[in-house]
PDB file of C-alpha atoms and ligand atoms in Angstrom:
ATOM      1  CA  UNK A 221      -7.280   0.039 -28.040  1.00 41.00           C
ATOM      2  CA  UNK A 222      -6.846   3.814 -28.959  1.00 43.00           C
ATOM      3  CA  UNK A 223      -8.361   5.283 -25.875  1.00 45.00           C
ATOM      4  CA  UNK A 224      -6.775   2.816 -23.428  1.00 52.00           C
ATOM      5  CA  UNK A 225      -3.349   4.131 -24.420  1.00 59.00           C
ATOM      6  CA  UNK A 226      -4.377   7.536 -23.060  1.00 76.00           C
ATOM      7  CA  UNK A 227      -4.529   6.322 -19.452  1.00 89.00           C
ATOM      8  CA  UNK A 228      -1.819   8.015 -17.508  1.00 91.00           C
ATOM      9  CA  UNK A 229      -3.017   7.952 -13.815  1.00 93.00           C
ATOM     10  CA  UNK A 230      -5.011   4.534 -13.699  1.00 94.00           C
ATOM     11  CA  UNK A 231      -3.364   1.160 -14.379  1.00 91.00           C
ATOM     12  CA  UNK A 232      -4.495  -2.300 -14.383  1.00 88.00           C
ATOM     13  CA  UNK A 233      -6.545  -3.899 -13.325  1.00 92.00           C
ATOM     14  CA  UNK A 234      -3.897  -6.160 -11.558  1.00 89.00           C
ATOM     15  CA  UNK A 235      -4.569  -9.234  -9.920  1.00 89.00           C
ATOM     16  CA  UNK A 236      -3.951  -8.807  -6.011  1.00 89.00           C
ATOM     17  CA  UNK A 237      -3.783 -11.511  -3.531  1.00 88.00           C
ATOM     18  CA  UNK A 238      -5.311  -9.281  -1.016  1.00 88.00           C
ATOM     19  CA  UNK A 239      -7.670  -7.292  -3.107  1.00 90.00           C
ATOM     20  CA  UNK A 240      -8.694  -9.296  -6.017  1.00 91.00           C
ATOM     21  CA  UNK A 241      -8.970  -7.368  -9.308  1.00 94.00           C
ATOM     22  CA  UNK A 242      -7.608  -4.044  -8.312  1.00 95.00           C
ATOM     23  CA  UNK A 243      -7.750  -0.846 -10.605  1.00 96.00           C
ATOM     24  CA  UNK A 244      -4.560   1.112  -9.361  1.00 95.00           C
ATOM     25  CA  UNK A 245      -4.686   4.953  -9.349  1.00 96.00           C
ATOM     26  CA  UNK A 246      -1.524   6.735  -9.041  1.00 96.00           C
ATOM     27  CA  UNK A 247      -1.642  10.314  -7.780  1.00 96.00           C
ATOM     28  CA  UNK A 248       2.257  10.671  -7.681  1.00 94.00           C
ATOM     29  CA  UNK A 249       4.320  10.260 -10.847  1.00 75.00           C
ATOM     30  CA  UNK A 250       4.687   8.733 -14.167  1.00 72.00           C
ATOM     31  CA  UNK A 251       8.574   8.287 -13.833  1.00 76.00           C
ATOM     32  CA  UNK A 252      10.192   8.677 -10.255  1.00 88.00           C
ATOM     33  CA  UNK A 253       9.445   6.931  -7.115  1.00 94.00           C
ATOM     34  CA  UNK A 254       7.935   9.394  -4.614  1.00 96.00           C
ATOM     35  CA  UNK A 255       8.350   7.870  -1.019  1.00 97.00           C
ATOM     36  CA  UNK A 256       9.341   8.534   2.464  1.00 98.00           C
ATOM     37  CA  UNK A 257      10.667   5.086   2.854  1.00 98.00           C
ATOM     38  CA  UNK A 258      13.552   3.267   1.028  1.00 98.00           C
ATOM     39  CA  UNK A 259      12.528  -0.427   2.009  1.00 98.00           C
ATOM     40  CA  UNK A 260      15.231  -2.828   1.598  1.00 97.00           C
ATOM     41  CA  UNK A 261      12.540  -4.982  -0.530  1.00 97.00           C
ATOM     42  CA  UNK A 262      11.198  -2.192  -2.742  1.00 96.00           C
ATOM     43  CA  UNK A 263      10.491  -3.366  -6.111  1.00 93.00           C
ATOM     44  CA  UNK A 264      10.481   0.324  -7.679  1.00 92.00           C
ATOM     45  CA  UNK A 265      14.362   0.506  -7.090  1.00 92.00           C
ATOM     46  CA  UNK A 266      15.996   3.009  -4.489  1.00 94.00           C
ATOM     47  CA  UNK A 267      14.563   5.964  -3.262  1.00 96.00           C
ATOM     48  CA  UNK A 268      16.881   8.668  -4.686  1.00 93.00           C
ATOM     49  CA  UNK A 269      15.613  11.597  -2.530  1.00 91.00           C
ATOM     50  CA  UNK A 270      13.181  11.099   0.358  1.00 96.00           C
ATOM     51  CA  UNK A 271       9.635  13.049  -0.093  1.00 95.00           C
ATOM     52  CA  UNK A 272       8.633  13.908   3.228  1.00 93.00           C
ATOM     53  CA  UNK A 273       6.115  16.709   2.656  1.00 95.00           C
ATOM     54  CA  UNK A 274       2.533  16.123   1.045  1.00 97.00           C
ATOM     55  CA  UNK A 275       2.366  17.821  -2.384  1.00 96.00           C
ATOM     56  CA  UNK A 276      -0.246  18.053  -5.059  1.00 95.00           C
ATOM     57  CA  UNK A 277       1.253  16.090  -8.185  1.00 94.00           C
ATOM     58  CA  UNK A 278      -1.813  15.097 -10.216  1.00 94.00           C
ATOM     59  CA  UNK A 279      -4.813  17.046 -10.696  1.00 95.00           C
ATOM     60  CA  UNK A 280      -7.771  14.904  -9.416  1.00 94.00           C
ATOM     61  CA  UNK A 281     -10.027  16.016 -12.213  1.00 95.00           C
ATOM     62  CA  UNK A 282      -7.705  14.287 -14.737  1.00 94.00           C
ATOM     63  CA  UNK A 283      -8.141  11.047 -12.678  1.00 95.00           C
ATOM     64  CA  UNK A 284     -11.906  11.365 -12.762  1.00 94.00           C
ATOM     65  CA  UNK A 285     -11.591  11.789 -16.689  1.00 94.00           C
ATOM     66  CA  UNK A 286      -9.833   8.704 -16.989  1.00 95.00           C
ATOM     67  CA  UNK A 287     -12.066   6.784 -14.591  1.00 95.00           C
ATOM     68  CA  UNK A 288     -15.257   7.721 -16.802  1.00 92.00           C
ATOM     69  CA  UNK A 289     -13.517   6.605 -19.585  1.00 91.00           C
ATOM     70  CA  UNK A 290     -13.205   2.882 -18.430  1.00 91.00           C
ATOM     71  CA  UNK A 291     -14.925   0.396 -20.743  1.00 87.00           C
ATOM     72  CA  UNK A 292     -17.858  -0.955 -19.068  1.00 83.00           C
ATOM     73  CA  UNK A 293     -17.130  -4.489 -19.397  1.00 87.00           C
ATOM     74  CA  UNK A 294     -13.969  -4.266 -17.128  1.00 89.00           C
ATOM     75  CA  UNK A 295     -14.224  -6.284 -13.804  1.00 91.00           C
ATOM     76  CA  UNK A 296     -12.792  -4.228 -10.870  1.00 95.00           C
ATOM     77  CA  UNK A 297     -13.151  -5.410  -7.352  1.00 96.00           C
ATOM     78  CA  UNK A 298     -11.575  -2.127  -5.594  1.00 97.00           C
ATOM     79  CA  UNK A 299     -10.375   1.123  -6.846  1.00 97.00           C
ATOM     80  CA  UNK A 300      -6.779   1.147  -5.382  1.00 97.00           C
ATOM     81  CA  UNK A 301      -4.837   4.313  -4.432  1.00 97.00           C
ATOM     82  CA  UNK A 302      -1.238   3.096  -4.679  1.00 94.00           C
ATOM     83  CA  UNK A 303       1.236   3.614  -7.626  1.00 88.00           C
ATOM     84  CA  UNK A 304       4.961   4.771  -7.645  1.00 92.00           C
ATOM     85  CA  UNK A 305       5.626   5.381  -4.092  1.00 95.00           C
ATOM     86  CA  UNK A 306       3.503   6.370  -1.044  1.00 97.00           C
ATOM     87  CA  UNK A 307      -0.036   7.643  -1.876  1.00 97.00           C
ATOM     88  CA  UNK A 308      -0.512   9.705   1.263  1.00 98.00           C
ATOM     89  CA  UNK A 309       2.081  12.074   0.112  1.00 97.00           C
ATOM     90  CA  UNK A 310      -0.220  13.221  -2.370  1.00 97.00           C
ATOM     91  CA  UNK A 311      -1.903  16.281  -0.589  1.00 97.00           C
ATOM     92  CA  UNK A 312      -5.173  15.896  -2.724  1.00 97.00           C
ATOM     93  CA  UNK A 313      -5.616  11.916  -1.876  1.00 98.00           C
ATOM     94  CA  UNK A 314      -8.816  12.806   0.011  1.00 98.00           C
ATOM     95  CA  UNK A 315     -10.302  14.999  -2.684  1.00 98.00           C
ATOM     96  CA  UNK A 316      -9.486  12.166  -5.071  1.00 98.00           C
ATOM     97  CA  UNK A 317     -11.235   9.605  -3.172  1.00 98.00           C
ATOM     98  CA  UNK A 318     -14.181  11.792  -3.081  1.00 98.00           C
ATOM     99  CA  UNK A 319     -13.922  12.552  -6.698  1.00 97.00           C
ATOM    100  CA  UNK A 320     -13.581   8.913  -7.529  1.00 96.00           C
ATOM    101  CA  UNK A 321     -16.535   8.120  -5.487  1.00 96.00           C
ATOM    102  CA  UNK A 322     -18.834  10.336  -7.443  1.00 95.00           C
ATOM    103  CA  UNK A 323     -17.971   8.563 -10.877  1.00 94.00           C
ATOM    104  CA  UNK A 324     -17.708   4.859  -9.809  1.00 94.00           C
ATOM    105  CA  UNK A 325     -19.401   2.445  -7.519  1.00 94.00           C
ATOM    106  CA  UNK A 326     -16.718   0.152  -6.627  1.00 95.00           C
ATOM    107  CA  UNK A 327     -15.155   0.206  -2.946  1.00 97.00           C
ATOM    108  CA  UNK A 328     -11.995   2.071  -2.563  1.00 98.00           C
ATOM    109  CA  UNK A 329      -8.602   0.887  -1.127  1.00 98.00           C
ATOM    110  CA  UNK A 330      -5.658   2.628   0.056  1.00 98.00           C
ATOM    111  CA  UNK A 331      -1.995   1.080   0.344  1.00 98.00           C
ATOM    112  CA  UNK A 332      -0.188   3.232   2.673  1.00 98.00           C
ATOM    113  CA  UNK A 333       3.386   2.731   4.232  1.00 98.00           C
ATOM    114  CA  UNK A 334       1.898   4.408   7.412  1.00 98.00           C
ATOM    115  CA  UNK A 335       4.708   7.220   7.302  1.00 98.00           C
ATOM    116  CA  UNK A 336       2.228   9.853   7.764  1.00 98.00           C
ATOM    117  CA  UNK A 337      -0.490   8.309   9.754  1.00 98.00           C
ATOM    118  CA  UNK A 338       0.496  10.408  12.586  1.00 98.00           C
ATOM    119  CA  UNK A 339      -1.119  13.324  10.844  1.00 98.00           C
ATOM    120  CA  UNK A 340      -4.563  14.217  11.538  1.00 98.00           C
ATOM    121  CA  UNK A 341      -5.345  15.230   8.019  1.00 98.00           C
ATOM    122  CA  UNK A 342      -4.111  12.081   6.549  1.00 98.00           C
ATOM    123  CA  UNK A 343      -6.043  10.001   8.976  1.00 98.00           C
ATOM    124  CA  UNK A 344      -9.277  11.641   7.994  1.00 98.00           C
ATOM    125  CA  UNK A 345      -8.490  11.420   4.212  1.00 98.00           C
ATOM    126  CA  UNK A 346      -7.787   7.667   4.292  1.00 98.00           C
ATOM    127  CA  UNK A 347     -10.609   7.205   6.535  1.00 98.00           C
ATOM    128  CA  UNK A 348     -12.866   8.126   3.456  1.00 98.00           C
ATOM    129  CA  UNK A 349     -11.787   4.768   2.041  1.00 98.00           C
ATOM    130  CA  UNK A 350     -13.459   1.222   2.466  1.00 98.00           C
ATOM    131  CA  UNK A 351     -10.256  -0.607   3.066  1.00 98.00           C
ATOM    132  CA  UNK A 352      -7.104   0.782   4.466  1.00 98.00           C
ATOM    133  CA  UNK A 353      -3.788  -1.652   4.167  1.00 98.00           C
ATOM    134  CA  UNK A 354      -1.051  -0.100   6.252  1.00 98.00           C
ATOM    135  CA  UNK A 355       2.504  -1.168   6.496  1.00 98.00           C
ATOM    136  CA  UNK A 356       3.963  -2.513   9.964  1.00 98.00           C
ATOM    137  CA  UNK A 357       7.249  -4.378   9.283  1.00 98.00           C
ATOM    138  CA  UNK A 358       9.171  -3.639  12.504  1.00 98.00           C
ATOM    139  CA  UNK A 359       8.433  -3.525  16.226  1.00 98.00           C
ATOM    140  CA  UNK A 360      11.113  -0.962  17.166  1.00 98.00           C
ATOM    141  CA  UNK A 361      12.907   2.179  15.776  1.00 98.00           C
ATOM    142  CA  UNK A 362      16.178   0.088  15.117  1.00 98.00           C
ATOM    143  CA  UNK A 363      14.287  -2.581  13.142  1.00 98.00           C
ATOM    144  CA  UNK A 364      12.401   0.265  11.308  1.00 98.00           C
ATOM    145  CA  UNK A 365      15.662   1.662  10.296  1.00 98.00           C
ATOM    146  CA  UNK A 366      16.973  -1.626   8.898  1.00 98.00           C
ATOM    147  CA  UNK A 367      14.014  -2.762   6.871  1.00 98.00           C
ATOM    148  CA  UNK A 368      12.162   0.265   5.859  1.00 98.00           C
ATOM    149  CA  UNK A 369      15.264   2.863   5.893  1.00 98.00           C
ATOM    150  CA  UNK A 370      12.642   5.857   6.626  1.00 98.00           C
ATOM    151  CA  UNK A 371      13.363   9.556   5.821  1.00 98.00           C
ATOM    152  CA  UNK A 372      15.184  11.310   8.816  1.00 95.00           C
ATOM    153  CA  UNK A 373      12.330  12.856  10.546  1.00 95.00           C
ATOM    154  CA  UNK A 374      10.139   9.770  10.528  1.00 98.00           C
ATOM    155  CA  UNK A 375       9.994   7.955  14.089  1.00 98.00           C
ATOM    156  CA  UNK A 376       8.532   4.725  14.504  1.00 98.00           C
ATOM    157  CA  UNK A 377       6.722   5.631  17.672  1.00 98.00           C
ATOM    158  CA  UNK A 378       4.705   8.052  15.646  1.00 98.00           C
ATOM    159  CA  UNK A 379       3.912   5.499  13.114  1.00 98.00           C
ATOM    160  CA  UNK A 380       2.614   3.193  15.867  1.00 98.00           C
ATOM    161  CA  UNK A 381       0.570   5.890  17.592  1.00 98.00           C
ATOM    162  CA  UNK A 382      -0.907   7.062  14.423  1.00 98.00           C
ATOM    163  CA  UNK A 383      -1.918   3.465  13.487  1.00 98.00           C
ATOM    164  CA  UNK A 384      -3.604   3.219  16.798  1.00 98.00           C
ATOM    165  CA  UNK A 385      -5.406   6.382  16.659  1.00 98.00           C
ATOM    166  CA  UNK A 386      -6.471   5.544  13.223  1.00 98.00           C
ATOM    167  CA  UNK A 387      -7.772   2.125  14.584  1.00 98.00           C
ATOM    168  CA  UNK A 388      -9.794   3.847  16.911  1.00 97.00           C
ATOM    169  CA  UNK A 389     -11.783   6.071  14.692  1.00 95.00           C
ATOM    170  CA  UNK A 390     -11.969   4.107  11.600  1.00 98.00           C
ATOM    171  CA  UNK A 391     -15.260   2.414  10.501  1.00 97.00           C
ATOM    172  CA  UNK A 392     -13.919   0.717   7.239  1.00 98.00           C
ATOM    173  CA  UNK A 393     -11.760  -2.380   7.001  1.00 98.00           C
ATOM    174  CA  UNK A 394      -8.225  -2.094   8.487  1.00 98.00           C
ATOM    175  CA  UNK A 395      -5.464  -4.716   7.324  1.00 98.00           C
ATOM    176  CA  UNK A 396      -1.965  -4.574   8.561  1.00 98.00           C
ATOM    177  CA  UNK A 397       0.636  -5.584   6.137  1.00 97.00           C
ATOM    178  CA  UNK A 398       3.766  -7.320   7.406  1.00 98.00           C
ATOM    179  CA  UNK A 399       6.524  -7.784   5.082  1.00 98.00           C
ATOM    180  CA  UNK A 400       9.048 -10.436   6.329  1.00 98.00           C
ATOM    181  CA  UNK A 401      12.539 -10.975   5.044  1.00 98.00           C
ATOM    182  CA  UNK A 402      15.410 -12.686   6.896  1.00 97.00           C
ATOM    183  CA  UNK A 403      16.446  -9.280   8.444  1.00 97.00           C
ATOM    184  CA  UNK A 404      13.236  -8.993  10.377  1.00 98.00           C
ATOM    185  CA  UNK A 405      12.065 -12.477  10.781  1.00 98.00           C
ATOM    186  CA  UNK A 406      12.937 -12.970  14.340  1.00 97.00           C
ATOM    187  CA  UNK A 407      10.896  -9.916  15.395  1.00 97.00           C
ATOM    188  CA  UNK A 408       7.734 -11.784  14.338  1.00 98.00           C
ATOM    189  CA  UNK A 409       6.734 -12.676  17.970  1.00 98.00           C
ATOM    190  CA  UNK A 410       7.190  -8.995  18.997  1.00 98.00           C
ATOM    191  CA  UNK A 411       5.328  -7.754  15.965  1.00 98.00           C
ATOM    192  CA  UNK A 412       2.606 -10.261  16.577  1.00 97.00           C
ATOM    193  CA  UNK A 413       2.078  -8.833  20.152  1.00 97.00           C
ATOM    194  CA  UNK A 414       1.896  -5.315  18.719  1.00 98.00           C
ATOM    195  CA  UNK A 415      -0.625  -6.311  16.395  1.00 97.00           C
ATOM    196  CA  UNK A 416      -2.942  -8.154  18.373  1.00 96.00           C
ATOM    197  CA  UNK A 417      -3.018  -4.932  20.740  1.00 96.00           C
ATOM    198  CA  UNK A 418      -3.805  -2.668  17.739  1.00 97.00           C
ATOM    199  CA  UNK A 419      -6.549  -5.173  16.740  1.00 96.00           C
ATOM    200  CA  UNK A 420      -6.866  -4.657  12.933  1.00 97.00           C
ATOM    201  CA  UNK A 421      -9.582  -6.471  11.000  1.00 96.00           C
ATOM    202  CA  UNK A 422      -7.064  -8.427   8.973  1.00 96.00           C
ATOM    203  CA  UNK A 423      -3.246  -9.313   9.166  1.00 97.00           C
ATOM    204  CA  UNK A 424      -1.491  -9.810   5.742  1.00 96.00           C
ATOM    205  CA  UNK A 425       1.762 -11.757   6.344  1.00 96.00           C
ATOM    206  CA  UNK A 426       3.980 -11.386   3.317  1.00 96.00           C
ATOM    207  CA  UNK A 427       7.349 -11.918   1.673  1.00 96.00           C
ATOM    208  CA  UNK A 428       8.824 -10.379  -1.415  1.00 95.00           C
ATOM    209  CA  UNK A 429       7.887 -12.955  -4.077  1.00 92.00           C
ATOM    210  CA  UNK A 430       8.391 -10.568  -6.916  1.00 88.00           C
ATOM    211  CA  UNK A 431      11.899  -9.603  -8.121  1.00 88.00           C
ATOM    212  CA  UNK A 432      13.560  -7.093  -5.726  1.00 90.00           C
ATOM    213  CA  UNK A 433      16.922  -6.837  -3.987  1.00 90.00           C
ATOM    214  CA  UNK A 434      16.444  -9.230  -1.060  1.00 95.00           C
ATOM    215  CA  UNK A 435      15.334 -13.031  -0.907  1.00 95.00           C
ATOM    216  CA  UNK A 436      11.927 -14.035   0.201  1.00 96.00           C
ATOM    217  CA  UNK A 437      11.358 -16.240   3.089  1.00 97.00           C
ATOM    218  CA  UNK A 438      10.349 -19.896   2.168  1.00 96.00           C
ATOM    219  CA  UNK A 439       6.695 -21.182   2.434  1.00 95.00           C
ATOM    220  CA  UNK A 440       7.575 -22.946   5.816  1.00 96.00           C
ATOM    221  CA  UNK A 441       9.341 -20.087   7.074  1.00 97.00           C
ATOM    222  CA  UNK A 442       6.336 -17.774   6.477  1.00 96.00           C
ATOM    223  CA  UNK A 443       3.833 -20.329   7.768  1.00 95.00           C
ATOM    224  CA  UNK A 444       5.648 -20.647  11.077  1.00 96.00           C
ATOM    225  CA  UNK A 445       5.492 -16.747  11.282  1.00 97.00           C
ATOM    226  CA  UNK A 446       1.753 -16.905  10.233  1.00 95.00           C
ATOM    227  CA  UNK A 447       1.057 -19.144  12.997  1.00 95.00           C
ATOM    228  CA  UNK A 448       2.311 -16.654  15.661  1.00 96.00           C
ATOM    229  CA  UNK A 449      -0.511 -14.236  14.927  1.00 95.00           C
ATOM    230  CA  UNK A 450      -4.072 -14.863  16.103  1.00 87.00           C
ATOM    231  CA  UNK A 451      -7.055 -13.001  15.344  1.00 75.00           C
ATOM    232  CA  UNK A 452      -9.969 -12.444  13.069  1.00 72.00           C
ATOM    233  CA  UNK A 453      -8.221 -13.087   9.632  1.00 91.00           C
ATOM    234  CA  UNK A 454      -4.582 -13.895   9.056  1.00 94.00           C
ATOM    235  CA  UNK A 455      -3.694 -14.204   5.399  1.00 92.00           C
ATOM    236  CA  UNK A 456      -0.436 -15.077   3.718  1.00 92.00           C
ATOM    237  CA  UNK A 457       0.995 -14.331   0.271  1.00 91.00           C
ATOM    238  CA  UNK A 458       1.599 -18.047  -0.168  1.00 90.00           C
ATOM    239  CA  UNK A 459      -1.598 -19.480   0.563  1.00 82.00           C
ATOM    240  CA  UNK A 460      -3.807 -16.790  -0.932  1.00 74.00           C
ATOM    241  CA  UNK A 461      -5.891 -17.735  -3.919  1.00 59.00           C
ATOM    242  CA  UNK A 462      -4.453 -16.293  -7.035  1.00 61.00           C
ATOM    243  CA  UNK A 463      -6.758 -14.884  -9.628  1.00 61.00           C
ATOM    244  CA  UNK A 464      -6.382 -13.942 -13.108  1.00 67.00           C
ATOM    245  CA  UNK A 465      -7.150 -10.607 -14.501  1.00 69.00           C
ATOM    246  CA  UNK A 466      -6.888  -9.043 -17.737  1.00 69.00           C
ATOM    247  CA  UNK A 467      -5.230  -5.447 -17.748  1.00 69.00           C
ATOM    248  CA  UNK A 468      -6.088  -2.733 -19.890  1.00 71.00           C
ATOM    249  CA  UNK A 469      -2.523  -1.723 -20.601  1.00 62.00           C
ATOM    250  CA  UNK A 470       0.406  -3.823 -19.938  1.00 56.00           C
ATOM    251  CA  UNK A 471       3.307  -1.633 -20.010  1.00 52.00           C
ATOM    252  CA  UNK A 472       2.107   0.642 -17.341  1.00 53.00           C
ATOM    253  CA  UNK A 473       0.715  -2.124 -15.216  1.00 54.00           C
ATOM    254  CA  UNK A 474       4.050  -3.715 -15.088  1.00 47.00           C
ATOM    255  CA  UNK A 475       6.159  -0.724 -14.042  1.00 50.00           C
ATOM    256  CA  UNK A 476       3.639   0.201 -11.147  1.00 58.00           C
ATOM    257  CA  UNK A 477       2.205  -3.047  -9.998  1.00 50.00           C
ATOM    258  CA  UNK A 478       4.842  -3.124  -7.160  1.00 50.00           C
ATOM    259  CA  UNK A 479       2.510  -2.526  -4.390  1.00 51.00           C
ATOM    260  CA  UNK A 480      -0.694  -4.037  -5.084  1.00 42.00           C
TER     261      UNK A 480
HETATM  262  S1  SF4 B 582       8.149  -0.752  -0.677  1.00 63.98           S
HETATM  263 FE1  SF4 B 582       6.745   0.866  -0.740  1.00 63.98          FE
HETATM  264  S2  SF4 B 582       6.933   2.107   0.967  1.00 63.98           S
HETATM  265 FE2  SF4 B 582       9.013   0.961   0.665  1.00 63.98          FE
HETATM  266  S3  SF4 B 582      10.226   2.256  -0.549  1.00 63.98           S
HETATM  267 FE3  SF4 B 582       9.025   1.078  -1.942  1.00 63.98          FE
HETATM  268  S4  SF4 B 582       7.348   2.371  -2.312  1.00 63.98           S
HETATM  269 FE4  SF4 B 582       8.213   3.089  -0.668  1.00 63.98          FE
END
């Protein structure tokens, strides 16, 4: 157990309905949430001050050291860049993905809130991952402000254009994750049309089932929403297969599991 307590930047593996056994990598912080949004359903508490620029928080060499220390019998389906906030705000995300690929063979996932995807550098870096899960909860600037409460400079139009551009050039698997609460439930039809136009490989229809400030939609409400989406693969948090995974360290896993 001694060595396991030393993990600062990796956590889990946590069972993820989307990813299976997900080993989280946090390039942001061990304490405060670092995010460009303040979603009404965030499980990490309120965003105290928005982070809008990309910074280097954690040295990727330290992450690699921890990855190299993993016990050989741990089952991992994906190495997932997520953590306490928005992972693309880490300026070294691309470097960290490259470094992780040198020491591990598992595929890499990035879970992003899409706030920086209008940037060319971000699109290039997340394109290094095998699986990108990008958030899209709103069809308009107005609903974007209601549900995601973005930092002042972030425009919905930029987010949407960024997702479209990324889709155009990305060879890996792109999932769009849509979190529904009563606030945006009646935008589902409009969102479905936008999603169909973007053409992701997967659509993840979600509602906040873990403890957070707002109520989830019921299974039947979410299932009605799911029915509006056509396409290759539409999955829902209620109908997904639950897996059981043994984490390396419980406390860290619990505080960071918010997004996987
Ligand atoms: S849910 Fe994710 S994107 Fe939204 S405020 Fe929380 S950490 Fe940021």
